[in-house]
Short mmCIF file of N, CA, C and O in Angstrom, two decimals:
data_model
loop_
_atom_site.label_atom_id
_atom_site.label_comp_id
_atom_site.label_asym_id
_atom_site.label_seq_id
_atom_site.Cartn_x
_atom_site.Cartn_y
_atom_site.Cartn_z
N MET A 1 -97.22 48.24 -55.33
CA MET A 1 -97.77 47.90 -54.04
C MET A 1 -97.31 48.95 -53.03
O MET A 1 -96.15 49.34 -53.01
N LYS A 2 -98.23 49.39 -52.19
CA LYS A 2 -97.91 50.33 -51.11
C LYS A 2 -97.78 49.54 -49.82
O LYS A 2 -98.70 48.81 -49.44
N ILE A 3 -96.64 49.73 -49.15
CA ILE A 3 -96.31 48.96 -47.96
C ILE A 3 -96.24 49.89 -46.75
O ILE A 3 -95.53 50.91 -46.77
N TYR A 4 -96.99 49.54 -45.70
CA TYR A 4 -96.90 50.26 -44.44
C TYR A 4 -96.01 49.42 -43.53
O TYR A 4 -96.38 48.32 -43.13
N PHE A 5 -94.80 49.92 -43.22
CA PHE A 5 -93.91 49.23 -42.30
C PHE A 5 -94.07 49.83 -40.93
O PHE A 5 -94.02 51.05 -40.75
N SER A 6 -94.26 48.97 -39.94
CA SER A 6 -94.48 49.42 -38.57
C SER A 6 -93.43 48.81 -37.65
O SER A 6 -93.12 47.61 -37.74
N GLY A 7 -92.87 49.63 -36.78
CA GLY A 7 -91.91 49.17 -35.79
C GLY A 7 -91.89 50.17 -34.65
O GLY A 7 -92.27 51.33 -34.81
N SER A 8 -91.45 49.73 -33.50
CA SER A 8 -91.41 50.60 -32.32
C SER A 8 -90.42 51.73 -32.55
O SER A 8 -89.25 51.50 -32.84
N ILE A 9 -90.90 52.97 -32.44
CA ILE A 9 -90.02 54.12 -32.67
C ILE A 9 -89.43 54.60 -31.36
O ILE A 9 -88.22 54.58 -31.17
N ARG A 10 -90.26 54.97 -30.44
CA ARG A 10 -89.74 55.55 -29.19
C ARG A 10 -89.13 54.51 -28.28
O ARG A 10 -88.16 54.78 -27.58
N GLY A 11 -89.64 53.30 -28.30
CA GLY A 11 -89.09 52.25 -27.46
C GLY A 11 -88.13 51.33 -28.17
O GLY A 11 -87.49 50.49 -27.56
N GLY A 12 -88.02 51.46 -29.50
CA GLY A 12 -87.22 50.53 -30.28
C GLY A 12 -86.04 51.14 -31.00
O GLY A 12 -85.60 50.63 -32.02
N GLN A 13 -85.52 52.25 -30.47
CA GLN A 13 -84.42 52.93 -31.15
C GLN A 13 -83.21 52.02 -31.35
O GLN A 13 -82.44 52.22 -32.27
N GLN A 14 -83.06 50.99 -30.51
CA GLN A 14 -81.94 50.08 -30.68
C GLN A 14 -82.08 49.24 -31.95
O GLN A 14 -81.11 48.65 -32.42
N ASP A 15 -83.26 49.21 -32.54
CA ASP A 15 -83.50 48.42 -33.75
C ASP A 15 -83.58 49.23 -35.03
O ASP A 15 -83.95 48.71 -36.07
N THR A 16 -83.22 50.52 -35.00
CA THR A 16 -83.39 51.34 -36.20
C THR A 16 -82.54 50.83 -37.37
O THR A 16 -82.98 50.91 -38.51
N ASP A 17 -81.35 50.30 -37.11
CA ASP A 17 -80.54 49.76 -38.21
C ASP A 17 -81.23 48.56 -38.84
O ASP A 17 -81.25 48.41 -40.06
N LEU A 18 -81.80 47.71 -38.01
CA LEU A 18 -82.56 46.55 -38.50
C LEU A 18 -83.77 47.02 -39.30
O LEU A 18 -84.03 46.52 -40.40
N TYR A 19 -84.51 47.98 -38.77
CA TYR A 19 -85.68 48.52 -39.49
C TYR A 19 -85.25 49.08 -40.84
O TYR A 19 -85.92 48.85 -41.86
N ALA A 20 -84.13 49.82 -40.87
CA ALA A 20 -83.65 50.40 -42.12
C ALA A 20 -83.33 49.31 -43.14
O ALA A 20 -83.65 49.45 -44.33
N GLU A 21 -82.74 48.22 -42.69
CA GLU A 21 -82.43 47.10 -43.60
C GLU A 21 -83.70 46.43 -44.11
O GLU A 21 -83.80 46.09 -45.30
N LEU A 22 -84.67 46.25 -43.24
CA LEU A 22 -85.94 45.66 -43.67
C LEU A 22 -86.66 46.58 -44.65
O LEU A 22 -87.21 46.11 -45.66
N ILE A 23 -86.63 47.87 -44.39
CA ILE A 23 -87.27 48.84 -45.29
C ILE A 23 -86.58 48.80 -46.66
O ILE A 23 -87.26 48.81 -47.70
N GLN A 24 -85.26 48.74 -46.67
CA GLN A 24 -84.53 48.66 -47.93
C GLN A 24 -84.95 47.41 -48.71
O GLN A 24 -85.16 47.47 -49.92
N GLU A 25 -85.11 46.31 -48.01
CA GLU A 25 -85.56 45.06 -48.65
C GLU A 25 -86.98 45.22 -49.20
O GLU A 25 -87.28 44.80 -50.32
N LEU A 26 -87.84 45.85 -48.43
CA LEU A 26 -89.24 46.02 -48.84
C LEU A 26 -89.39 46.90 -50.08
O LEU A 26 -90.34 46.73 -50.85
N LYS A 27 -88.44 47.80 -50.29
CA LYS A 27 -88.52 48.71 -51.44
C LYS A 27 -88.52 47.96 -52.77
O LYS A 27 -89.02 48.49 -53.76
N GLN A 28 -87.99 46.77 -52.81
CA GLN A 28 -88.00 46.04 -54.07
C GLN A 28 -89.38 45.46 -54.40
O GLN A 28 -89.63 45.04 -55.52
N TYR A 29 -90.29 45.50 -53.43
CA TYR A 29 -91.64 44.98 -53.64
C TYR A 29 -92.67 46.10 -53.84
O TYR A 29 -93.81 45.82 -54.19
N GLY A 30 -92.27 47.33 -53.55
CA GLY A 30 -93.22 48.43 -53.70
C GLY A 30 -92.73 49.68 -53.00
O GLY A 30 -91.57 49.80 -52.61
N THR A 31 -93.63 50.61 -52.80
CA THR A 31 -93.34 51.88 -52.14
C THR A 31 -93.56 51.72 -50.64
O THR A 31 -94.65 51.33 -50.22
N VAL A 32 -92.55 52.02 -49.86
CA VAL A 32 -92.67 51.96 -48.40
C VAL A 32 -93.10 53.35 -47.93
O VAL A 32 -92.37 54.33 -48.09
N LEU A 33 -94.30 53.43 -47.39
CA LEU A 33 -94.87 54.70 -46.97
C LEU A 33 -94.21 55.26 -45.71
O LEU A 33 -94.31 56.45 -45.43
N THR A 34 -93.56 54.39 -44.96
CA THR A 34 -93.06 54.77 -43.63
C THR A 34 -91.54 54.58 -43.52
O THR A 34 -91.05 53.99 -42.56
N GLU A 35 -90.80 55.10 -44.48
CA GLU A 35 -89.33 54.96 -44.45
C GLU A 35 -88.71 55.57 -43.20
O GLU A 35 -87.65 55.14 -42.76
N HIS A 36 -89.37 56.56 -42.62
CA HIS A 36 -88.82 57.24 -41.44
C HIS A 36 -88.64 56.30 -40.23
O HIS A 36 -87.89 56.61 -39.32
N ILE A 37 -89.30 55.16 -40.25
CA ILE A 37 -89.17 54.21 -39.13
C ILE A 37 -87.72 53.73 -38.99
O ILE A 37 -87.27 53.41 -37.91
N GLY A 38 -86.98 53.72 -40.10
CA GLY A 38 -85.59 53.29 -40.07
C GLY A 38 -84.60 54.41 -39.77
O GLY A 38 -83.39 54.20 -39.85
N SER A 39 -85.09 55.57 -39.39
CA SER A 39 -84.23 56.72 -39.09
C SER A 39 -83.85 56.74 -37.61
O SER A 39 -84.67 56.40 -36.76
N LYS A 40 -82.65 57.17 -37.34
CA LYS A 40 -82.19 57.26 -35.94
C LYS A 40 -82.72 58.51 -35.23
O LYS A 40 -82.62 58.63 -34.03
N THR A 41 -83.30 59.43 -35.99
CA THR A 41 -83.84 60.64 -35.39
C THR A 41 -85.37 60.61 -35.43
O THR A 41 -85.96 60.08 -36.37
N ILE A 42 -85.96 61.17 -34.41
CA ILE A 42 -87.42 61.24 -34.32
C ILE A 42 -87.86 62.65 -34.70
O ILE A 42 -87.33 63.63 -34.16
N ASP A 43 -88.80 62.75 -35.62
CA ASP A 43 -89.33 64.05 -36.05
C ASP A 43 -90.15 64.64 -34.91
O ASP A 43 -91.15 64.06 -34.50
N THR A 44 -89.72 65.78 -34.41
CA THR A 44 -90.44 66.42 -33.30
C THR A 44 -91.23 67.64 -33.79
O THR A 44 -91.73 68.40 -32.96
N THR A 45 -91.33 67.81 -35.10
CA THR A 45 -92.03 68.98 -35.63
C THR A 45 -93.53 68.76 -35.75
O THR A 45 -94.28 69.71 -35.87
N MET A 46 -93.97 67.49 -35.71
CA MET A 46 -95.40 67.19 -35.85
C MET A 46 -96.04 66.98 -34.49
O MET A 46 -95.41 66.45 -33.57
N THR A 47 -97.30 67.36 -34.38
CA THR A 47 -98.04 67.10 -33.14
C THR A 47 -98.43 65.63 -33.09
O THR A 47 -98.42 64.94 -34.13
N ASP A 48 -98.80 65.16 -31.93
CA ASP A 48 -99.28 63.78 -31.80
C ASP A 48 -100.48 63.53 -32.71
O ASP A 48 -100.58 62.49 -33.35
N GLN A 49 -101.37 64.50 -32.78
CA GLN A 49 -102.57 64.38 -33.64
C GLN A 49 -102.18 64.26 -35.11
O GLN A 49 -102.73 63.44 -35.84
N GLU A 50 -101.21 65.06 -35.54
CA GLU A 50 -100.75 65.01 -36.93
C GLU A 50 -100.12 63.65 -37.24
O GLU A 50 -100.37 63.08 -38.31
N ILE A 51 -99.33 63.13 -36.32
CA ILE A 51 -98.70 61.82 -36.52
C ILE A 51 -99.78 60.75 -36.61
O ILE A 51 -99.77 59.91 -37.52
N HIS A 52 -100.73 60.76 -35.70
CA HIS A 52 -101.82 59.79 -35.71
C HIS A 52 -102.57 59.83 -37.03
O HIS A 52 -102.77 58.80 -37.68
N ASP A 53 -103.01 61.02 -37.42
CA ASP A 53 -103.83 61.14 -38.62
C ASP A 53 -103.07 60.72 -39.88
O ASP A 53 -103.61 60.04 -40.75
N ARG A 54 -101.81 61.12 -39.98
CA ARG A 54 -100.98 60.74 -41.12
C ARG A 54 -100.82 59.22 -41.18
O ARG A 54 -101.00 58.60 -42.22
N ASP A 55 -100.50 58.61 -40.03
CA ASP A 55 -100.24 57.17 -40.02
C ASP A 55 -101.50 56.37 -40.31
O ASP A 55 -101.45 55.37 -41.03
N VAL A 56 -102.64 56.79 -39.78
CA VAL A 56 -103.90 56.09 -40.08
C VAL A 56 -104.22 56.22 -41.58
O VAL A 56 -104.64 55.26 -42.21
N MET A 57 -103.97 57.40 -42.14
CA MET A 57 -104.18 57.59 -43.58
C MET A 57 -103.29 56.64 -44.38
O MET A 57 -103.72 56.01 -45.34
N TRP A 58 -102.03 56.50 -43.96
CA TRP A 58 -101.11 55.60 -44.65
C TRP A 58 -101.55 54.14 -44.52
O TRP A 58 -101.42 53.37 -45.46
N VAL A 59 -102.04 53.74 -43.35
CA VAL A 59 -102.55 52.37 -43.20
C VAL A 59 -103.70 52.15 -44.18
O VAL A 59 -103.75 51.13 -44.88
N LYS A 60 -104.62 53.12 -44.26
CA LYS A 60 -105.75 53.01 -45.20
C LYS A 60 -105.26 52.88 -46.63
O LYS A 60 -105.81 52.12 -47.43
N GLU A 61 -104.24 53.64 -46.98
CA GLU A 61 -103.71 53.70 -48.33
C GLU A 61 -102.91 52.44 -48.70
O GLU A 61 -102.76 52.12 -49.87
N SER A 62 -102.40 51.75 -47.71
CA SER A 62 -101.48 50.63 -47.97
C SER A 62 -102.20 49.40 -48.50
O SER A 62 -103.39 49.19 -48.30
N ASP A 63 -101.41 48.58 -49.20
CA ASP A 63 -101.89 47.28 -49.69
C ASP A 63 -101.55 46.17 -48.73
O ASP A 63 -102.19 45.12 -48.73
N VAL A 64 -100.51 46.38 -47.92
CA VAL A 64 -100.07 45.39 -46.95
C VAL A 64 -99.38 46.12 -45.80
O VAL A 64 -98.78 47.17 -45.99
N VAL A 65 -99.50 45.55 -44.60
CA VAL A 65 -98.82 46.08 -43.42
C VAL A 65 -97.79 45.04 -42.98
O VAL A 65 -98.12 43.86 -42.82
N ILE A 66 -96.57 45.50 -42.81
CA ILE A 66 -95.49 44.66 -42.28
C ILE A 66 -95.12 45.25 -40.93
O ILE A 66 -94.75 46.43 -40.84
N ALA A 67 -95.23 44.47 -39.87
CA ALA A 67 -94.95 44.96 -38.53
C ALA A 67 -93.82 44.15 -37.90
O ALA A 67 -93.89 42.93 -37.85
N GLU A 68 -92.78 44.85 -37.45
CA GLU A 68 -91.71 44.21 -36.69
C GLU A 68 -92.12 44.39 -35.23
O GLU A 68 -92.18 45.50 -34.72
N VAL A 69 -92.48 43.29 -34.58
CA VAL A 69 -93.12 43.36 -33.26
C VAL A 69 -92.26 42.83 -32.11
O VAL A 69 -92.78 42.53 -31.04
N THR A 70 -90.96 42.75 -32.32
CA THR A 70 -90.08 42.25 -31.26
C THR A 70 -90.14 43.15 -30.03
O THR A 70 -90.28 42.67 -28.90
N VAL A 71 -90.03 44.45 -30.24
CA VAL A 71 -90.08 45.42 -29.13
C VAL A 71 -91.54 45.80 -28.91
O VAL A 71 -92.19 46.32 -29.82
N PRO A 72 -92.08 45.54 -27.72
CA PRO A 72 -93.48 45.89 -27.47
C PRO A 72 -93.73 47.39 -27.68
O PRO A 72 -92.92 48.23 -27.28
N SER A 73 -94.85 47.70 -28.33
CA SER A 73 -95.18 49.08 -28.64
C SER A 73 -96.69 49.26 -28.71
O SER A 73 -97.35 48.56 -29.47
N LEU A 74 -97.21 50.18 -27.92
CA LEU A 74 -98.64 50.48 -27.99
C LEU A 74 -99.01 50.98 -29.38
O LEU A 74 -100.06 50.63 -29.92
N GLY A 75 -98.15 51.80 -29.97
CA GLY A 75 -98.43 52.35 -31.30
C GLY A 75 -98.51 51.27 -32.36
O GLY A 75 -99.43 51.26 -33.19
N VAL A 76 -97.57 50.33 -32.35
CA VAL A 76 -97.59 49.24 -33.33
C VAL A 76 -98.83 48.38 -33.13
O VAL A 76 -99.51 48.02 -34.10
N GLY A 77 -99.16 48.08 -31.88
CA GLY A 77 -100.37 47.31 -31.60
C GLY A 77 -101.62 48.02 -32.10
O GLY A 77 -102.53 47.41 -32.68
N TYR A 78 -101.67 49.33 -31.91
CA TYR A 78 -102.80 50.14 -32.38
C TYR A 78 -102.89 50.08 -33.90
O TYR A 78 -103.97 49.87 -34.46
N GLU A 79 -101.75 50.24 -34.57
CA GLU A 79 -101.74 50.19 -36.04
C GLU A 79 -102.19 48.82 -36.54
O GLU A 79 -102.96 48.73 -37.51
N ILE A 80 -101.75 47.76 -35.89
CA ILE A 80 -102.17 46.42 -36.28
C ILE A 80 -103.68 46.26 -36.11
O ILE A 80 -104.37 45.75 -36.99
N GLY A 81 -104.19 46.73 -34.98
CA GLY A 81 -105.63 46.64 -34.74
C GLY A 81 -106.43 47.39 -35.79
O GLY A 81 -107.45 46.91 -36.29
N ARG A 82 -105.98 48.60 -36.12
CA ARG A 82 -106.67 49.38 -37.16
C ARG A 82 -106.60 48.67 -38.51
O ARG A 82 -107.57 48.62 -39.25
N ALA A 83 -105.43 48.10 -38.82
CA ALA A 83 -105.26 47.40 -40.10
C ALA A 83 -106.15 46.15 -40.17
O ALA A 83 -106.71 45.85 -41.23
N ILE A 84 -106.33 45.47 -39.05
CA ILE A 84 -107.24 44.32 -39.02
C ILE A 84 -108.65 44.79 -39.34
O ILE A 84 -109.35 44.19 -40.16
N ASP A 85 -109.08 45.88 -38.70
CA ASP A 85 -110.42 46.43 -38.95
C ASP A 85 -110.60 46.82 -40.42
O ASP A 85 -111.71 46.74 -40.95
N MET A 86 -109.51 47.23 -41.06
CA MET A 86 -109.57 47.63 -42.47
C MET A 86 -109.38 46.45 -43.43
O MET A 86 -109.32 46.63 -44.63
N LYS A 87 -109.26 45.24 -42.83
CA LYS A 87 -109.10 44.02 -43.64
C LYS A 87 -107.82 44.02 -44.47
O LYS A 87 -107.78 43.48 -45.58
N LYS A 88 -106.77 44.61 -43.95
CA LYS A 88 -105.48 44.64 -44.63
C LYS A 88 -104.73 43.34 -44.36
O LYS A 88 -104.80 42.80 -43.25
N PRO A 89 -103.98 42.84 -45.34
CA PRO A 89 -103.09 41.72 -45.04
C PRO A 89 -101.96 42.23 -44.14
O PRO A 89 -101.43 43.32 -44.39
N ILE A 90 -101.64 41.47 -43.11
CA ILE A 90 -100.65 41.91 -42.13
C ILE A 90 -99.65 40.78 -41.88
O ILE A 90 -100.04 39.65 -41.57
N ILE A 91 -98.39 41.12 -41.99
CA ILE A 91 -97.30 40.19 -41.71
C ILE A 91 -96.54 40.73 -40.51
O ILE A 91 -96.08 41.88 -40.53
N CYS A 92 -96.41 39.91 -39.47
CA CYS A 92 -95.66 40.30 -38.28
C CYS A 92 -94.37 39.48 -38.21
O CYS A 92 -94.40 38.25 -38.37
N LEU A 93 -93.28 40.17 -37.99
CA LEU A 93 -91.98 39.54 -37.82
C LEU A 93 -91.52 39.78 -36.39
O LEU A 93 -91.72 40.88 -35.86
N TYR A 94 -90.91 38.76 -35.79
CA TYR A 94 -90.40 38.95 -34.43
C TYR A 94 -89.22 38.04 -34.15
O TYR A 94 -89.05 37.00 -34.78
N ARG A 95 -88.39 38.48 -33.21
CA ARG A 95 -87.26 37.70 -32.74
C ARG A 95 -87.51 37.34 -31.29
O ARG A 95 -88.11 38.12 -30.56
N THR A 96 -87.05 36.17 -30.88
CA THR A 96 -87.07 35.81 -29.47
C THR A 96 -85.76 36.28 -28.87
O THR A 96 -84.69 35.94 -29.37
N ILE A 97 -85.85 37.12 -27.84
CA ILE A 97 -84.65 37.68 -27.22
C ILE A 97 -84.64 37.31 -25.74
O ILE A 97 -85.61 37.54 -25.03
N ASN A 98 -83.52 36.73 -25.31
CA ASN A 98 -83.35 36.32 -23.91
C ASN A 98 -84.52 35.45 -23.45
O ASN A 98 -85.02 35.60 -22.34
N GLY A 99 -84.98 34.57 -24.31
CA GLY A 99 -86.06 33.65 -23.97
C GLY A 99 -87.45 34.26 -24.00
O GLY A 99 -88.44 33.59 -23.75
N LYS A 100 -87.54 35.56 -24.30
CA LYS A 100 -88.84 36.24 -24.34
C LYS A 100 -89.32 36.31 -25.78
O LYS A 100 -88.63 36.79 -26.66
N SER A 101 -90.55 35.87 -25.99
CA SER A 101 -91.15 35.92 -27.31
C SER A 101 -92.11 37.09 -27.38
O SER A 101 -92.26 37.85 -26.43
N THR A 102 -92.77 37.23 -28.50
CA THR A 102 -93.72 38.33 -28.67
C THR A 102 -95.06 37.98 -28.03
O THR A 102 -95.29 36.85 -27.60
N SER A 103 -95.93 38.92 -28.00
CA SER A 103 -97.23 38.80 -27.34
C SER A 103 -98.08 37.66 -27.90
O SER A 103 -98.18 37.48 -29.11
N ALA A 104 -98.73 36.94 -27.00
CA ALA A 104 -99.68 35.90 -27.42
C ALA A 104 -100.86 36.51 -28.16
O ALA A 104 -101.47 35.86 -29.02
N MET A 105 -101.19 37.76 -27.87
CA MET A 105 -102.29 38.43 -28.58
C MET A 105 -101.93 38.64 -30.05
O MET A 105 -102.82 38.64 -30.90
N ILE A 106 -100.67 38.78 -30.34
CA ILE A 106 -100.22 38.91 -31.73
C ILE A 106 -100.09 37.51 -32.35
O ILE A 106 -100.69 37.22 -33.39
N ARG A 107 -99.31 36.65 -31.73
CA ARG A 107 -99.09 35.32 -32.30
C ARG A 107 -100.38 34.50 -32.38
O ARG A 107 -100.54 33.67 -33.24
N GLY A 108 -101.33 34.77 -31.49
CA GLY A 108 -102.56 33.99 -31.46
C GLY A 108 -103.68 34.52 -32.34
O GLY A 108 -104.74 33.90 -32.44
N CYS A 109 -103.46 35.65 -32.99
CA CYS A 109 -104.50 36.26 -33.83
C CYS A 109 -104.50 35.61 -35.21
O CYS A 109 -103.53 35.69 -35.95
N SER A 110 -105.61 34.98 -35.55
CA SER A 110 -105.71 34.27 -36.83
C SER A 110 -105.71 35.22 -38.03
O SER A 110 -105.51 34.77 -39.16
N GLU A 111 -105.90 36.50 -37.80
CA GLU A 111 -105.92 37.46 -38.91
C GLU A 111 -104.52 37.99 -39.25
O GLU A 111 -104.37 38.80 -40.15
N LEU A 112 -103.52 37.52 -38.51
CA LEU A 112 -102.14 37.93 -38.74
C LEU A 112 -101.31 36.74 -39.19
O LEU A 112 -101.55 35.62 -38.77
N GLN A 113 -100.35 37.02 -40.05
CA GLN A 113 -99.36 36.01 -40.39
C GLN A 113 -98.11 36.37 -39.59
O GLN A 113 -97.53 37.44 -39.81
N CYS A 114 -97.73 35.51 -38.66
CA CYS A 114 -96.60 35.80 -37.77
C CYS A 114 -95.44 34.86 -38.04
O CYS A 114 -95.65 33.64 -38.18
N PHE A 115 -94.25 35.44 -38.08
CA PHE A 115 -93.06 34.67 -38.39
C PHE A 115 -91.92 35.06 -37.46
O PHE A 115 -91.61 36.24 -37.33
N GLU A 116 -91.33 34.06 -36.85
CA GLU A 116 -90.14 34.28 -36.03
C GLU A 116 -88.92 34.20 -36.93
O GLU A 116 -88.86 33.38 -37.85
N TYR A 117 -87.95 35.06 -36.68
CA TYR A 117 -86.70 35.02 -37.44
C TYR A 117 -85.54 35.24 -36.48
O TYR A 117 -85.71 35.82 -35.41
N SER A 118 -84.38 34.76 -36.86
CA SER A 118 -83.21 34.86 -35.98
C SER A 118 -82.17 35.84 -36.49
O SER A 118 -81.31 36.29 -35.74
N ASN A 119 -82.23 36.17 -37.79
CA ASN A 119 -81.28 37.11 -38.37
C ASN A 119 -81.91 37.79 -39.58
O ASN A 119 -82.97 37.37 -40.05
N ILE A 120 -81.25 38.81 -40.08
CA ILE A 120 -81.80 39.60 -41.18
C ILE A 120 -81.99 38.76 -42.44
O ILE A 120 -82.96 38.96 -43.18
N SER A 121 -81.11 37.81 -42.68
CA SER A 121 -81.25 36.96 -43.87
C SER A 121 -82.54 36.15 -43.82
O SER A 121 -83.25 36.03 -44.82
N LYS A 122 -82.85 35.62 -42.65
CA LYS A 122 -84.09 34.85 -42.48
C LYS A 122 -85.31 35.77 -42.66
O LYS A 122 -86.30 35.38 -43.30
N ALA A 123 -85.24 36.99 -42.13
CA ALA A 123 -86.35 37.93 -42.29
C ALA A 123 -86.57 38.24 -43.76
O ALA A 123 -87.71 38.29 -44.24
N LYS A 124 -85.49 38.44 -44.51
CA LYS A 124 -85.60 38.72 -45.94
C LYS A 124 -86.22 37.54 -46.70
O LYS A 124 -87.02 37.73 -47.61
N GLU A 125 -85.85 36.33 -46.30
CA GLU A 125 -86.45 35.14 -46.93
C GLU A 125 -87.95 35.09 -46.69
O GLU A 125 -88.73 34.79 -47.59
N ILE A 126 -88.35 35.38 -45.47
CA ILE A 126 -89.78 35.38 -45.12
C ILE A 126 -90.51 36.42 -45.97
O ILE A 126 -91.56 36.13 -46.56
N LEU A 127 -89.96 37.62 -46.05
CA LEU A 127 -90.60 38.68 -46.83
C LEU A 127 -90.71 38.29 -48.30
O LEU A 127 -91.75 38.49 -48.92
N LYS A 128 -89.65 37.73 -48.83
CA LYS A 128 -89.66 37.30 -50.24
C LYS A 128 -90.78 36.29 -50.49
O LYS A 128 -91.55 36.42 -51.43
N THR A 129 -90.85 35.29 -49.63
CA THR A 129 -91.88 34.26 -49.79
C THR A 129 -93.28 34.83 -49.65
O THR A 129 -94.16 34.53 -50.45
N GLN A 130 -93.48 35.67 -48.66
CA GLN A 130 -94.82 36.21 -48.40
C GLN A 130 -95.25 37.26 -49.40
O GLN A 130 -96.41 37.31 -49.79
N LEU A 131 -94.35 38.11 -49.82
CA LEU A 131 -94.72 39.23 -50.68
C LEU A 131 -94.83 38.85 -52.15
O LEU A 131 -95.50 39.54 -52.91
N LYS A 132 -94.21 37.78 -52.55
CA LYS A 132 -94.34 37.40 -53.95
C LYS A 132 -95.75 36.89 -54.27
O LYS A 132 -96.16 36.85 -55.41
N THR A 133 -96.52 36.57 -53.22
CA THR A 133 -97.89 36.10 -53.42
C THR A 133 -98.91 37.21 -53.26
O THR A 133 -100.09 36.98 -53.44
N LYS A 134 -98.48 38.40 -52.90
CA LYS A 134 -99.42 39.51 -52.65
C LYS A 134 -99.71 40.26 -53.93
O LYS A 134 -98.95 40.40 -54.81
#
């Protein structure tokens, strides 16, 4: 299974350790096309166009999209929208922080499976349950 993992890169650097742990977990279910999301450094050698084209190609190539949507991100929202158009199965994970939840546009979309989690163990349980049926 090819997995496209999506998370806020430029606005979500505080979550890179979490992303890295989720990516490590996802590797037991298949190939994670976007391991760089869990890196603390941002690749500045690619143009915006190259990043866009590569990521859209990876979404097309993927069997499932997993999006960590706690930190709002235009890029993650764009990827989710493209994945919906491509009829990809999409799992969104989010945490409620300081009483703030994720977007109603995400939680209210019937084409997404959205799950709230409070810690990494709960997120891993959700992934295990959801991915064993894919």
